[in-house]
Amino acid sequence: MTTYDAAYAPGDWLAIAESGLWLIADLDPNDPLAAECWALAVGGAPLERLAALLRSAERPVSFAAACLESAGVGAIARGGAVAEIVGADGRTETVRDDAGGSPAARPAARFRLAGTRPATGDGRLPIVAGMVLAAELTAVLRTDAEMMPAPQTGTDPTPLAAWPPPAAPEPSPGITWPPPAPEPAPAATWPPPAPGPVTMWPPPDPAPVATWPQHEPAPVEAGTWPPAADAEDGDPTRYDAMFGFAAPAVAPVEEFPETVAVPVVRPEPEPAVGHTTMRPATPHEAPADDFIDVDSLGWLSTAAPPPMVVPPTVAPPPAPPALEPAPDELILTTVRGGRAAPVPGPLVDAVSCPAGHLDDPGARECRVCRAQIQPQSPTRVNRPPLGVLRLSTGDSIALDRNVVLGRAPGGPSGSGAGEPHYVKLPSPYHDISRRHVEIRLDGWSVVAVDLDSRNGTFVEQPGERAVELPRGGACRLRNGAVIGLTEDVSIRFEAAG
């Protein structure tokens, strides 16, 4: 992968930088042709199409353009503009008016696009993406091997201290350090003391309880009743001795005569219609249950039983049709944000820095080049794209509107001027939520908003550590901020103006 650092010298020509394409042309920024060139650059058009647009202008336009390709850098020039390409071996190749030729890619380490008029200011200013007034554009190219840091020798680097530092724990009241030594265990004695008495279980039965009064009755001789009087108290019933009063008189028991059976005659019942009665033909002596009245036995009745009522059979309701799950393709993005045509921004008040970048009237420092903004009266303009999002997948999205990113953000079939960009990110293990994060344009600010993602959103501002946004939280992005969604998918914000 090739990266680059681009810069420009302030001047009078129009310069455009966007997604690995650079152009410097003798055009006025208010010329409609300048807006068409910007639209082609944002849309990722090839270098030949951009050159064909400039050649078709009513008046001759001098320009020089370069495009980053897999084989190197392709360049084209017309009129007084030149393109200088310096290879890795230090050789310089100058491209001038090609008279309609096609740009051929050349291995390059850096290049320079220059107009015919000198620079209007001193020094060079960095540019990532956008339109400025410049005299020349330069870029230095680097590959992954060149960007790999050399192994360090010697002592290990000092780790970065965490900021803010963690708060020191408050001491707990009543705790001393070092803790007091434990008390020594008592020394063992020998021989050990004799064990105490052993408690038996279950306990023995309690002693018998003596009865009161303790009195042994006199023996009773066989065949005598009532028993003989007690020699001690002289009373066979012992009431006087025990209770102090005479025993009550007991009435004699009468003897009943022998039981005689009495014949029982039961009246003959009237026969009932439809019933059968079973009984003897003549009255006789018998117990009360000598016959059975079948009137009380329903199972012997001759009457017809009532008809059986069978409940009607009700068919069960038909089962509802099973809902087929919607295919995943119906909720996937159909329009990529990086390919949508740019739309003019809303009318806003703006001031400009010495390099020509538009910014918020309340800003004191340019958000693109960090130059000081001098006091001036704001002007009413259409807000330009506030930058570009560069994905780790290689795509880039212009920030001319809001951007929704996720595994399946569910964008409509066509994005209008009021719709955000819907960008589908690769997530084979579904560690990225369907709608994970949204980049919103709030006036002149670019804000990252977590959309209640499952695995969180991490923002790393320039020169700071990565911080996880709270669920549903937001963070204002600075130029160069990196948004991490997973270990393999990240988004880099580059301001432009």
Tab-separated table of C-alpha atoms in Angstrom:
chain	number	residue	atom	x	y	z
A	1	MET	CA	0.000	0.000	0.000
A	2	THR	CA	1.273	3.472	-0.936
A	3	THR	CA	0.655	6.561	1.172
A	4	TYR	CA	1.560	10.148	0.478
A	5	ASP	CA	2.140	13.548	2.072
A	6	ALA	CA	0.953	16.403	-0.159
A	7	ALA	CA	1.642	20.143	0.162
A	8	TYR	CA	1.147	23.291	-1.914
A	9	ALA	CA	2.593	26.755	-2.307
A	10	PRO	CA	-0.056	29.526	-2.250
A	11	GLY	CA	-0.655	31.136	-5.642
A	12	ASP	CA	-3.288	32.156	-8.225
A	13	TRP	CA	-4.099	28.830	-9.922
A	14	LEU	CA	-6.859	26.454	-8.810
A	15	ALA	CA	-5.511	23.290	-7.126
A	16	ILE	CA	-7.602	20.156	-6.345
A	17	ALA	CA	-6.562	17.175	-4.200
A	18	GLU	CA	-8.906	14.211	-3.713
A	19	SER	CA	-8.466	10.413	-3.352
A	20	GLY	CA	-5.022	10.057	-4.987
A	21	LEU	CA	-5.697	12.606	-7.758
A	22	TRP	CA	-4.081	16.059	-7.979
A	23	LEU	CA	-4.754	18.917	-10.432
A	24	ILE	CA	-3.449	22.471	-10.854
A	25	ALA	CA	-5.162	24.556	-13.552
A	26	ASP	CA	-5.438	28.171	-14.697
A	27	LEU	CA	-9.082	28.431	-13.577
A	28	ASP	CA	-11.119	30.817	-11.442
A	29	PRO	CA	-12.732	29.120	-8.418
A	30	ASN	CA	-16.142	30.544	-9.433
A	31	ASP	CA	-15.875	29.101	-12.963
A	32	PRO	CA	-18.474	26.306	-13.509
A	33	LEU	CA	-15.653	24.243	-14.998
A	34	ALA	CA	-13.995	24.193	-11.542
A	35	ALA	CA	-17.113	22.604	-9.993
A	36	GLU	CA	-17.172	19.954	-12.746
A	37	CYS	CA	-13.509	19.117	-12.121
A	38	TRP	CA	-14.206	18.740	-8.384
A	39	ALA	CA	-17.170	16.436	-9.066
A	40	LEU	CA	-15.022	14.186	-11.264
A	41	ALA	CA	-12.274	14.058	-8.628
A	42	VAL	CA	-14.688	13.161	-5.821
A	43	GLY	CA	-16.382	10.546	-8.005
A	44	GLY	CA	-13.056	8.756	-8.667
A	45	ALA	CA	-12.957	9.498	-12.424
A	46	PRO	CA	-9.782	8.478	-14.318
A	47	LEU	CA	-7.140	11.038	-15.278
A	48	GLU	CA	-7.998	10.859	-19.002
A	49	ARG	CA	-11.598	11.941	-18.364
A	50	LEU	CA	-10.466	14.933	-16.303
A	51	ALA	CA	-8.013	15.962	-19.046
A	52	ALA	CA	-10.708	15.574	-21.717
A	53	LEU	CA	-13.013	17.902	-19.751
A	54	LEU	CA	-10.343	20.627	-19.553
A	55	ARG	CA	-9.430	20.283	-23.256
A	56	SER	CA	-13.103	20.727	-24.217
A	57	ALA	CA	-13.300	24.195	-22.599
A	58	GLU	CA	-14.156	27.179	-24.817
A	59	ARG	CA	-10.820	28.820	-24.061
A	60	PRO	CA	-7.486	27.000	-23.766
A	61	VAL	CA	-6.797	26.021	-20.177
A	62	SER	CA	-3.270	25.305	-19.000
A	63	PHE	CA	-3.142	22.512	-16.433
A	64	ALA	CA	-1.043	19.707	-14.982
A	65	ALA	CA	-2.500	16.627	-13.327
A	66	ALA	CA	-1.203	13.460	-11.668
A	67	CYS	CA	-2.908	10.260	-10.484
A	68	LEU	CA	-1.664	7.540	-8.125
A	69	GLU	CA	-1.884	4.098	-9.767
A	70	SER	CA	-0.662	0.598	-8.942
A	71	ALA	CA	2.278	0.884	-11.358
A	72	GLY	CA	3.321	4.326	-10.129
A	73	VAL	CA	2.230	7.887	-10.946
A	74	GLY	CA	0.545	8.901	-14.189
A	75	ALA	CA	0.925	12.554	-15.232
A	76	ILE	CA	-0.357	14.819	-17.987
A	77	ALA	CA	0.184	18.523	-18.784
A	78	ARG	CA	-0.977	21.172	-21.223
A	79	GLY	CA	-0.017	24.773	-22.006
A	80	GLY	CA	2.645	26.281	-19.779
A	81	ALA	CA	2.084	23.892	-16.821
A	82	VAL	CA	4.600	21.132	-16.154
A	83	ALA	CA	4.698	17.880	-14.175
A	84	GLU	CA	8.012	16.653	-12.773
A	85	ILE	CA	8.269	13.019	-11.589
A	86	VAL	CA	11.294	11.929	-9.547
A	87	GLY	CA	11.998	8.189	-9.430
A	88	ALA	CA	13.465	6.161	-6.577
A	89	ASP	CA	16.890	6.402	-8.257
A	90	GLY	CA	16.778	10.221	-8.239
A	91	ARG	CA	16.179	10.675	-11.976
A	92	THR	CA	13.706	13.444	-12.904
A	93	GLU	CA	11.287	13.174	-15.816
A	94	THR	CA	9.465	16.320	-16.975
A	95	VAL	CA	6.035	16.049	-18.630
A	96	ARG	CA	4.910	19.032	-20.719
A	97	ASP	CA	2.167	19.656	-23.267
A	98	ASP	CA	1.293	16.134	-24.401
A	99	ALA	CA	-0.872	17.233	-27.339
A	100	GLY	CA	-3.604	14.778	-26.346
A	101	GLY	CA	-1.412	11.790	-25.436
A	102	SER	CA	-2.371	9.298	-22.711
A	103	PRO	CA	-0.672	9.481	-19.303
A	104	ALA	CA	1.611	6.522	-18.692
A	105	ALA	CA	2.273	5.372	-15.125
A	106	ARG	CA	5.872	5.765	-13.966
A	107	PRO	CA	7.524	4.487	-10.756
A	108	ALA	CA	7.980	7.553	-8.591
A	109	ALA	CA	9.153	8.620	-5.159
A	110	ARG	CA	7.758	12.166	-5.433
A	111	PHE	CA	6.314	14.549	-8.019
A	112	ARG	CA	5.612	18.251	-8.588
A	113	LEU	CA	2.827	20.030	-10.526
A	114	ALA	CA	3.591	23.698	-11.302
A	115	GLY	CA	1.809	26.534	-13.073
A	116	THR	CA	3.254	29.530	-14.917
A	117	ARG	CA	2.928	32.145	-12.168
A	118	PRO	CA	5.108	32.361	-9.053
A	119	ALA	CA	3.913	31.683	-5.507
A	120	THR	CA	2.236	34.518	-3.613
A	121	GLY	CA	3.430	33.425	-0.169
A	122	ASP	CA	6.394	31.876	1.568
A	123	GLY	CA	6.623	28.226	2.535
A	124	ARG	CA	4.376	25.274	1.835
A	125	LEU	CA	1.162	24.179	3.468
A	126	PRO	CA	-0.148	20.602	3.832
A	127	ILE	CA	-3.242	19.512	1.926
A	128	VAL	CA	-5.217	16.286	2.244
A	129	ALA	CA	-8.347	16.890	0.184
A	130	GLY	CA	-10.100	19.987	-1.111
A	131	MET	CA	-9.688	23.009	-3.397
A	132	VAL	CA	-7.166	25.824	-2.798
A	133	LEU	CA	-5.399	28.593	-4.731
A	134	ALA	CA	-1.818	27.501	-5.357
A	135	ALA	CA	1.230	27.999	-7.568
A	136	GLU	CA	2.376	24.373	-7.360
A	137	LEU	CA	1.530	21.018	-5.792
A	138	THR	CA	4.074	18.505	-4.443
A	139	ALA	CA	3.681	15.012	-2.964
A	140	VAL	CA	6.085	12.491	-1.423
A	141	LEU	CA	5.109	8.819	-1.829
A	142	ARG	CA	5.871	6.084	0.678
A	143	THR	CA	5.309	2.322	0.597
A	144	ASP	CA	4.586	0.039	3.548
A	145	ALA	CA	8.238	-1.116	3.670
A	146	GLU	CA	9.455	2.482	3.928
A	147	MET	CA	6.974	3.255	6.693
A	148	MET	CA	7.996	0.211	8.804
A	149	PRO	CA	10.036	1.533	11.800
A	150	ALA	CA	13.576	0.202	12.176
A	151	PRO	CA	14.201	-2.154	15.089
A	152	GLN	CA	15.496	-0.340	18.156
A	153	THR	CA	18.593	-1.460	20.005
A	154	GLY	CA	19.699	-0.789	23.546
A	155	THR	CA	17.284	-0.124	26.328
A	156	ASP	CA	13.547	-0.518	25.931
A	157	PRO	CA	11.598	2.662	25.226
A	158	THR	CA	9.953	4.253	28.189
A	159	PRO	CA	6.202	3.430	28.164
A	160	LEU	CA	3.799	6.327	27.867
A	161	ALA	CA	2.291	7.396	31.147
A	162	ALA	CA	-1.490	7.146	31.398
A	163	TRP	CA	-3.354	10.480	31.474
A	164	PRO	CA	-5.184	11.468	33.536
A	165	PRO	CA	-3.250	9.489	36.159
A	166	PRO	CA	-5.354	7.095	38.272
A	167	ALA	CA	-6.446	8.502	41.600
A	168	ALA	CA	-4.539	7.225	44.613
A	169	PRO	CA	-6.640	4.943	46.833
A	170	GLU	CA	-7.795	6.570	50.025
A	171	PRO	CA	-6.424	4.905	53.177
A	172	SER	CA	-8.976	2.962	55.168
A	173	PRO	CA	-9.487	4.343	58.706
A	174	GLY	CA	-8.097	2.325	61.558
A	175	ILE	CA	-5.664	0.205	59.493
A	176	THR	CA	-1.977	0.240	60.420
A	177	TRP	CA	0.954	-0.902	58.301
A	178	PRO	CA	2.782	-3.144	58.755
A	179	PRO	CA	0.069	-5.163	60.466
A	180	PRO	CA	0.779	-6.187	64.094
A	181	ALA	CA	2.402	-9.559	64.639
A	182	PRO	CA	-0.003	-12.312	65.752
A	183	GLU	CA	0.110	-13.401	69.367
A	184	PRO	CA	2.213	-16.555	69.952
A	185	ALA	CA	0.314	-19.786	70.576
A	186	PRO	CA	0.536	-21.144	74.146
A	187	ALA	CA	3.185	-23.824	74.668
A	188	ALA	CA	1.923	-27.409	74.804
A	189	THR	CA	2.126	-29.226	78.201
A	190	TRP	CA	3.127	-32.846	78.716
A	191	PRO	CA	1.693	-35.080	79.795
A	192	PRO	CA	-1.697	-33.716	78.669
A	193	PRO	CA	-4.303	-33.164	81.400
A	194	ALA	CA	-6.640	-36.006	82.242
A	195	PRO	CA	-9.897	-35.896	80.291
A	196	GLY	CA	-13.080	-34.921	82.100
A	197	PRO	CA	-15.972	-37.268	82.829
A	198	VAL	CA	-17.656	-38.789	79.765
A	199	THR	CA	-21.326	-38.099	79.345
A	200	MET	CA	-23.277	-41.240	78.436
A	201	TRP	CA	-25.883	-41.205	75.697
A	202	PRO	CA	-28.676	-41.998	75.787
A	203	PRO	CA	-28.945	-41.168	79.479
A	204	PRO	CA	-30.005	-43.997	81.902
A	205	ASP	CA	-33.652	-44.448	82.784
A	206	PRO	CA	-34.768	-42.264	85.684
A	207	ALA	CA	-35.413	-43.822	89.104
A	208	PRO	CA	-38.981	-45.081	89.632
A	209	VAL	CA	-41.321	-42.590	91.218
A	210	ALA	CA	-42.975	-43.725	94.438
A	211	THR	CA	-46.798	-43.803	94.428
A	212	TRP	CA	-48.921	-42.295	97.196
A	213	PRO	CA	-50.452	-43.578	99.311
A	214	GLN	CA	-48.218	-46.600	99.494
A	215	HIS	CA	-50.612	-49.429	100.326
A	216	GLU	CA	-50.513	-53.091	99.591
A	217	PRO	CA	-53.980	-54.694	99.305
A	218	ALA	CA	-54.631	-57.833	101.253
A	219	PRO	CA	-54.565	-61.084	99.286
A	220	VAL	CA	-57.916	-62.257	97.997
A	221	GLU	CA	-58.882	-65.820	98.666
A	222	ALA	CA	-60.282	-67.792	95.807
A	223	GLY	CA	-64.072	-68.015	95.608
A	224	THR	CA	-64.838	-65.128	98.042
A	225	TRP	CA	-66.622	-61.943	97.081
A	226	PRO	CA	-66.567	-59.253	98.228
A	227	PRO	CA	-63.045	-59.567	99.642
A	228	ALA	CA	-62.471	-59.656	103.343
A	229	ALA	CA	-62.126	-56.460	105.286
A	230	ASP	CA	-58.675	-54.879	105.383
A	231	ALA	CA	-57.064	-55.520	108.722
A	232	GLU	CA	-55.689	-51.969	108.754
A	233	ASP	CA	-58.821	-49.870	108.199
A	234	GLY	CA	-61.610	-52.531	108.471
A	235	ASP	CA	-63.496	-51.141	105.368
A	236	PRO	CA	-63.585	-53.366	102.307
A	237	THR	CA	-64.179	-50.338	99.953
A	238	ARG	CA	-61.637	-48.219	101.813
A	239	TYR	CA	-63.594	-45.015	101.115
A	240	ASP	CA	-63.494	-43.911	104.729
A	241	ALA	CA	-59.759	-44.494	104.920
A	242	MET	CA	-58.994	-42.787	101.578
A	243	PHE	CA	-61.656	-40.049	101.194
A	244	GLY	CA	-63.172	-39.579	104.665
A	245	PHE	CA	-66.805	-40.439	103.751
A	246	ALA	CA	-68.906	-43.564	103.209
A	247	ALA	CA	-69.223	-45.146	99.797
A	248	PRO	CA	-72.485	-44.369	97.933
A	249	ALA	CA	-75.182	-47.010	97.679
A	250	VAL	CA	-75.281	-48.964	94.394
A	251	ALA	CA	-78.670	-49.972	92.995
A	252	PRO	CA	-79.100	-53.696	92.267
A	253	VAL	CA	-78.951	-54.754	88.621
A	254	GLU	CA	-82.282	-56.039	87.226
A	255	GLU	CA	-82.188	-59.217	85.219
A	256	PHE	CA	-83.979	-59.065	81.837
A	257	PRO	CA	-86.081	-61.987	80.617
A	258	GLU	CA	-84.891	-64.106	77.745
A	259	THR	CA	-85.257	-62.420	74.348
A	260	VAL	CA	-88.199	-63.685	72.277
A	261	ALA	CA	-88.424	-63.320	68.457
A	262	VAL	CA	-91.469	-61.326	67.360
A	263	PRO	CA	-92.895	-61.914	63.875
A	264	VAL	CA	-92.890	-58.878	61.600
A	265	VAL	CA	-95.616	-58.402	59.019
A	266	ARG	CA	-94.935	-55.763	56.360
A	267	PRO	CA	-97.771	-54.331	54.212
A	268	GLU	CA	-97.811	-55.228	50.540
A	269	PRO	CA	-96.781	-52.173	48.457
A	270	GLU	CA	-98.708	-51.102	45.353
A	271	PRO	CA	-96.963	-52.227	42.204
A	272	ALA	CA	-95.648	-49.381	40.059
A	273	VAL	CA	-96.098	-49.230	36.309
A	274	GLY	CA	-92.935	-50.106	34.464
A	275	HIS	CA	-91.154	-51.524	37.555
A	276	THR	CA	-90.585	-54.996	38.854
A	277	THR	CA	-90.833	-55.761	42.578
A	278	MET	CA	-89.263	-58.842	44.028
A	279	ARG	CA	-90.777	-60.067	47.334
A	280	PRO	CA	-92.138	-63.257	48.922
A	281	ALA	CA	-95.682	-64.341	48.000
A	282	THR	CA	-96.995	-64.367	51.612
A	283	PRO	CA	-96.029	-62.538	54.764
A	284	HIS	CA	-93.622	-64.378	56.961
A	285	GLU	CA	-91.296	-63.837	59.887
A	286	ALA	CA	-88.128	-62.295	58.535
A	287	PRO	CA	-85.697	-59.494	59.271
A	288	ALA	CA	-86.427	-56.002	58.027
A	289	ASP	CA	-84.149	-56.468	55.007
A	290	ASP	CA	-85.849	-59.592	53.705
A	291	PHE	CA	-86.625	-58.089	50.289
A	292	ILE	CA	-85.066	-55.605	47.812
A	293	ASP	CA	-86.943	-52.643	46.356
A	294	VAL	CA	-85.611	-52.354	42.835
A	295	ASP	CA	-87.173	-48.904	42.429
A	296	SER	CA	-83.988	-47.557	43.941
A	297	LEU	CA	-81.811	-49.571	41.521
A	298	GLY	CA	-81.537	-47.599	38.334
A	299	TRP	CA	-79.702	-50.346	36.500
A	300	LEU	CA	-82.803	-52.638	36.792
A	301	SER	CA	-85.261	-50.001	35.508
A	302	THR	CA	-87.123	-50.805	32.293
A	303	ALA	CA	-87.556	-47.134	31.319
A	304	ALA	CA	-85.681	-45.987	28.225
A	305	PRO	CA	-82.497	-44.087	29.094
A	306	PRO	CA	-82.212	-40.473	27.929
A	307	PRO	CA	-80.455	-39.998	24.589
A	308	MET	CA	-76.713	-39.316	24.751
A	309	VAL	CA	-75.785	-35.826	23.692
A	310	VAL	CA	-72.647	-35.797	21.557
A	311	PRO	CA	-70.985	-32.370	21.228
A	312	PRO	CA	-70.503	-31.261	17.623
A	313	THR	CA	-67.030	-31.675	16.187
A	314	VAL	CA	-65.368	-28.322	15.591
A	315	ALA	CA	-62.523	-28.245	13.105
A	316	PRO	CA	-59.374	-26.540	14.482
A	317	PRO	CA	-58.546	-23.173	12.887
A	318	PRO	CA	-55.941	-23.334	10.143
A	319	ALA	CA	-52.389	-22.593	11.257
A	320	PRO	CA	-51.105	-19.172	10.199
A	321	PRO	CA	-48.640	-19.268	7.318
A	322	ALA	CA	-45.008	-19.290	8.419
A	323	LEU	CA	-43.227	-16.028	7.836
A	324	GLU	CA	-40.132	-16.470	5.751
A	325	PRO	CA	-37.128	-14.539	7.043
A	326	ALA	CA	-36.181	-11.627	4.875
A	327	PRO	CA	-32.959	-12.284	2.958
A	328	ASP	CA	-29.977	-10.341	4.180
A	329	GLU	CA	-29.590	-8.739	0.744
A	330	LEU	CA	-32.848	-6.762	1.203
A	331	ILE	CA	-31.337	-4.727	4.028
A	332	LEU	CA	-27.882	-4.264	2.599
A	333	THR	CA	-26.615	-1.049	1.098
A	334	THR	CA	-27.285	-0.566	-2.584
A	335	VAL	CA	-25.680	2.866	-3.010
A	336	ARG	CA	-22.128	3.451	-1.779
A	337	GLY	CA	-21.438	6.883	-0.325
A	338	GLY	CA	-18.075	7.305	-2.015
A	339	ARG	CA	-19.662	6.995	-5.489
A	340	ALA	CA	-22.652	9.304	-4.984
A	341	ALA	CA	-22.591	12.601	-6.826
A	342	PRO	CA	-21.608	15.503	-4.538
A	343	VAL	CA	-24.327	17.930	-3.560
A	344	PRO	CA	-23.904	21.604	-2.663
A	345	GLY	CA	-23.818	22.208	1.077
A	346	PRO	CA	-26.192	24.507	2.975
A	347	LEU	CA	-25.678	28.282	3.003
A	348	VAL	CA	-23.482	29.236	5.942
A	349	ASP	CA	-21.362	32.170	7.117
A	350	ALA	CA	-17.655	31.556	6.573
A	351	VAL	CA	-14.227	33.138	6.937
A	352	SER	CA	-11.006	32.013	5.242
A	353	CYS	CA	-7.434	31.493	6.374
A	354	PRO	CA	-4.422	32.842	4.397
A	355	ALA	CA	-4.387	29.544	2.467
A	356	GLY	CA	-7.991	30.003	1.358
A	357	HIS	CA	-9.604	27.305	3.538
A	358	LEU	CA	-13.153	28.161	4.588
A	359	ASP	CA	-13.996	27.857	8.259
A	360	ASP	CA	-16.426	28.793	11.051
A	361	PRO	CA	-16.642	32.607	11.653
A	362	GLY	CA	-15.886	31.972	15.329
A	363	ALA	CA	-12.689	30.005	14.627
A	364	ARG	CA	-9.281	31.537	15.375
A	365	GLU	CA	-7.273	28.710	13.816
A	366	CYS	CA	-7.824	26.926	10.515
A	367	ARG	CA	-9.134	23.412	11.044
A	368	VAL	CA	-7.222	22.183	7.953
A	369	CYS	CA	-3.765	23.819	8.051
A	370	ARG	CA	-3.798	25.244	11.645
A	371	ALA	CA	-2.949	28.732	10.323
A	372	GLN	CA	-4.147	31.775	12.276
A	373	ILE	CA	-7.331	33.363	10.912
A	374	GLN	CA	-7.205	37.152	10.808
A	375	PRO	CA	-10.258	39.206	11.872
A	376	GLN	CA	-12.569	39.651	8.887
A	377	SER	CA	-16.211	39.978	7.966
A	378	PRO	CA	-17.861	36.604	7.206
A	379	THR	CA	-19.298	35.878	3.777
A	380	ARG	CA	-22.352	33.793	2.861
A	381	VAL	CA	-21.340	30.675	0.868
A	382	ASN	CA	-22.384	27.099	0.299
A	383	ARG	CA	-20.576	25.001	2.844
A	384	PRO	CA	-17.904	22.909	1.074
A	385	PRO	CA	-17.265	19.247	1.927
A	386	LEU	CA	-15.749	19.247	5.412
A	387	GLY	CA	-13.306	16.465	4.581
A	388	VAL	CA	-13.086	12.864	3.559
A	389	LEU	CA	-13.387	9.504	5.359
A	390	ARG	CA	-10.719	7.003	4.365
A	391	LEU	CA	-11.661	3.414	5.182
A	392	SER	CA	-9.191	0.641	5.889
A	393	THR	CA	-10.810	-1.202	2.962
A	394	GLY	CA	-9.391	1.420	0.554
A	395	ASP	CA	-12.644	3.319	-0.057
A	396	SER	CA	-13.054	7.041	0.561
A	397	ILE	CA	-16.258	8.994	1.253
A	398	ALA	CA	-16.592	12.758	0.790
A	399	LEU	CA	-18.195	14.516	3.770
A	400	ASP	CA	-20.765	16.571	1.863
A	401	ARG	CA	-23.530	14.986	3.992
A	402	ASN	CA	-23.962	12.609	6.937
A	403	VAL	CA	-22.528	9.062	6.666
A	404	VAL	CA	-24.013	5.887	8.265
A	405	LEU	CA	-21.623	2.904	8.467
A	406	GLY	CA	-22.298	-0.676	9.512
A	407	ARG	CA	-22.594	-4.322	8.517
A	408	ALA	CA	-25.994	-3.721	6.864
A	409	PRO	CA	-27.011	-0.043	7.321
A	410	GLY	CA	-30.127	-0.582	5.186
A	411	GLY	CA	-29.849	2.344	2.804
A	412	PRO	CA	-32.583	3.083	0.237
A	413	SER	CA	-32.252	2.104	-3.392
A	414	GLY	CA	-31.319	5.689	-4.297
A	415	SER	CA	-29.827	8.409	-2.112
A	416	GLY	CA	-31.192	11.906	-2.617
A	417	ALA	CA	-29.705	15.206	-1.559
A	418	GLY	CA	-31.244	14.912	1.913
A	419	GLU	CA	-30.239	11.288	2.475
A	420	PRO	CA	-26.953	10.326	4.160
A	421	HIS	CA	-24.319	8.081	2.640
A	422	TYR	CA	-24.955	4.424	3.585
A	423	VAL	CA	-21.688	2.475	3.635
A	424	LYS	CA	-21.571	-1.314	4.117
A	425	LEU	CA	-18.491	-2.585	5.957
A	426	PRO	CA	-17.110	-6.152	5.779
A	427	SER	CA	-17.921	-8.199	8.886
A	428	PRO	CA	-17.752	-11.981	8.265
A	429	TYR	CA	-18.088	-12.746	11.999
A	430	HIS	CA	-20.837	-10.120	12.622
A	431	ASP	CA	-18.658	-8.230	15.102
A	432	ILE	CA	-19.819	-4.973	13.454
A	433	SER	CA	-23.431	-3.985	14.158
A	434	ARG	CA	-25.917	-3.462	11.349
A	435	ARG	CA	-25.823	0.285	12.066
A	436	HIS	CA	-22.629	0.806	14.029
A	437	VAL	CA	-21.599	4.475	13.818
A	438	GLU	CA	-22.759	7.678	12.125
A	439	ILE	CA	-20.585	10.634	11.077
A	440	ARG	CA	-22.724	13.783	11.337
A	441	LEU	CA	-22.043	17.276	10.029
A	442	ASP	CA	-23.033	19.812	12.697
A	443	GLY	CA	-22.390	23.250	11.239
A	444	TRP	CA	-18.624	23.304	10.690
A	445	SER	CA	-18.011	20.376	13.062
A	446	VAL	CA	-17.679	16.665	12.230
A	447	VAL	CA	-19.117	14.473	15.000
A	448	ALA	CA	-18.886	10.662	15.442
A	449	VAL	CA	-22.032	9.145	17.063
A	450	ASP	CA	-22.222	5.554	18.323
A	451	LEU	CA	-25.531	3.946	17.227
A	452	ASP	CA	-25.902	1.633	20.260
A	453	SER	CA	-23.355	-0.775	18.759
A	454	ARG	CA	-22.806	-4.150	20.407
A	455	ASN	CA	-18.978	-4.116	20.492
A	456	GLY	CA	-18.455	-0.352	20.911
A	457	THR	CA	-16.808	2.486	18.967
A	458	PHE	CA	-13.260	3.720	19.722
A	459	VAL	CA	-11.985	7.214	18.794
A	460	GLU	CA	-8.272	8.056	18.728
A	461	GLN	CA	-7.654	11.794	18.403
A	462	PRO	CA	-4.234	12.946	17.039
A	463	GLY	CA	-1.579	12.565	19.745
A	464	GLU	CA	-3.956	10.867	22.211
A	465	ARG	CA	-4.931	7.362	23.214
A	466	ALA	CA	-8.002	5.624	21.867
A	467	VAL	CA	-11.128	6.170	23.976
A	468	GLU	CA	-14.320	4.101	23.798
A	469	LEU	CA	-17.476	6.131	23.278
A	470	PRO	CA	-20.325	5.388	25.672
A	471	ARG	CA	-23.229	3.538	24.107
A	472	GLY	CA	-25.085	6.151	22.056
A	473	GLY	CA	-22.387	8.769	22.872
A	474	ALA	CA	-20.809	11.311	20.517
A	475	CYS	CA	-17.384	12.895	20.014
A	476	ARG	CA	-16.225	15.869	17.896
A	477	LEU	CA	-13.466	14.776	15.513
A	478	ARG	CA	-10.253	16.658	14.846
A	479	ASN	CA	-8.226	16.471	11.649
A	480	GLY	CA	-6.495	13.064	11.553
A	481	ALA	CA	-8.770	11.301	14.076
A	482	VAL	CA	-9.127	7.513	13.652
A	483	ILE	CA	-12.363	5.633	14.457
A	484	GLY	CA	-11.896	1.947	15.270
A	485	LEU	CA	-14.748	-0.543	14.927
A	486	THR	CA	-12.790	-3.840	15.012
A	487	GLU	CA	-9.163	-4.890	14.825
A	488	ASP	CA	-9.367	-4.946	11.013
A	489	VAL	CA	-11.817	-2.124	10.199
A	490	SER	CA	-11.040	1.538	10.928
A	491	ILE	CA	-11.971	4.971	9.551
A	492	ARG	CA	-9.638	7.974	9.272
A	493	PHE	CA	-11.035	11.517	9.117
A	494	GLU	CA	-9.106	14.065	7.023
A	495	ALA	CA	-10.361	17.645	7.087
A	496	ALA	CA	-10.669	19.714	3.918
A	497	GLY	CA	-12.047	23.086	3.087
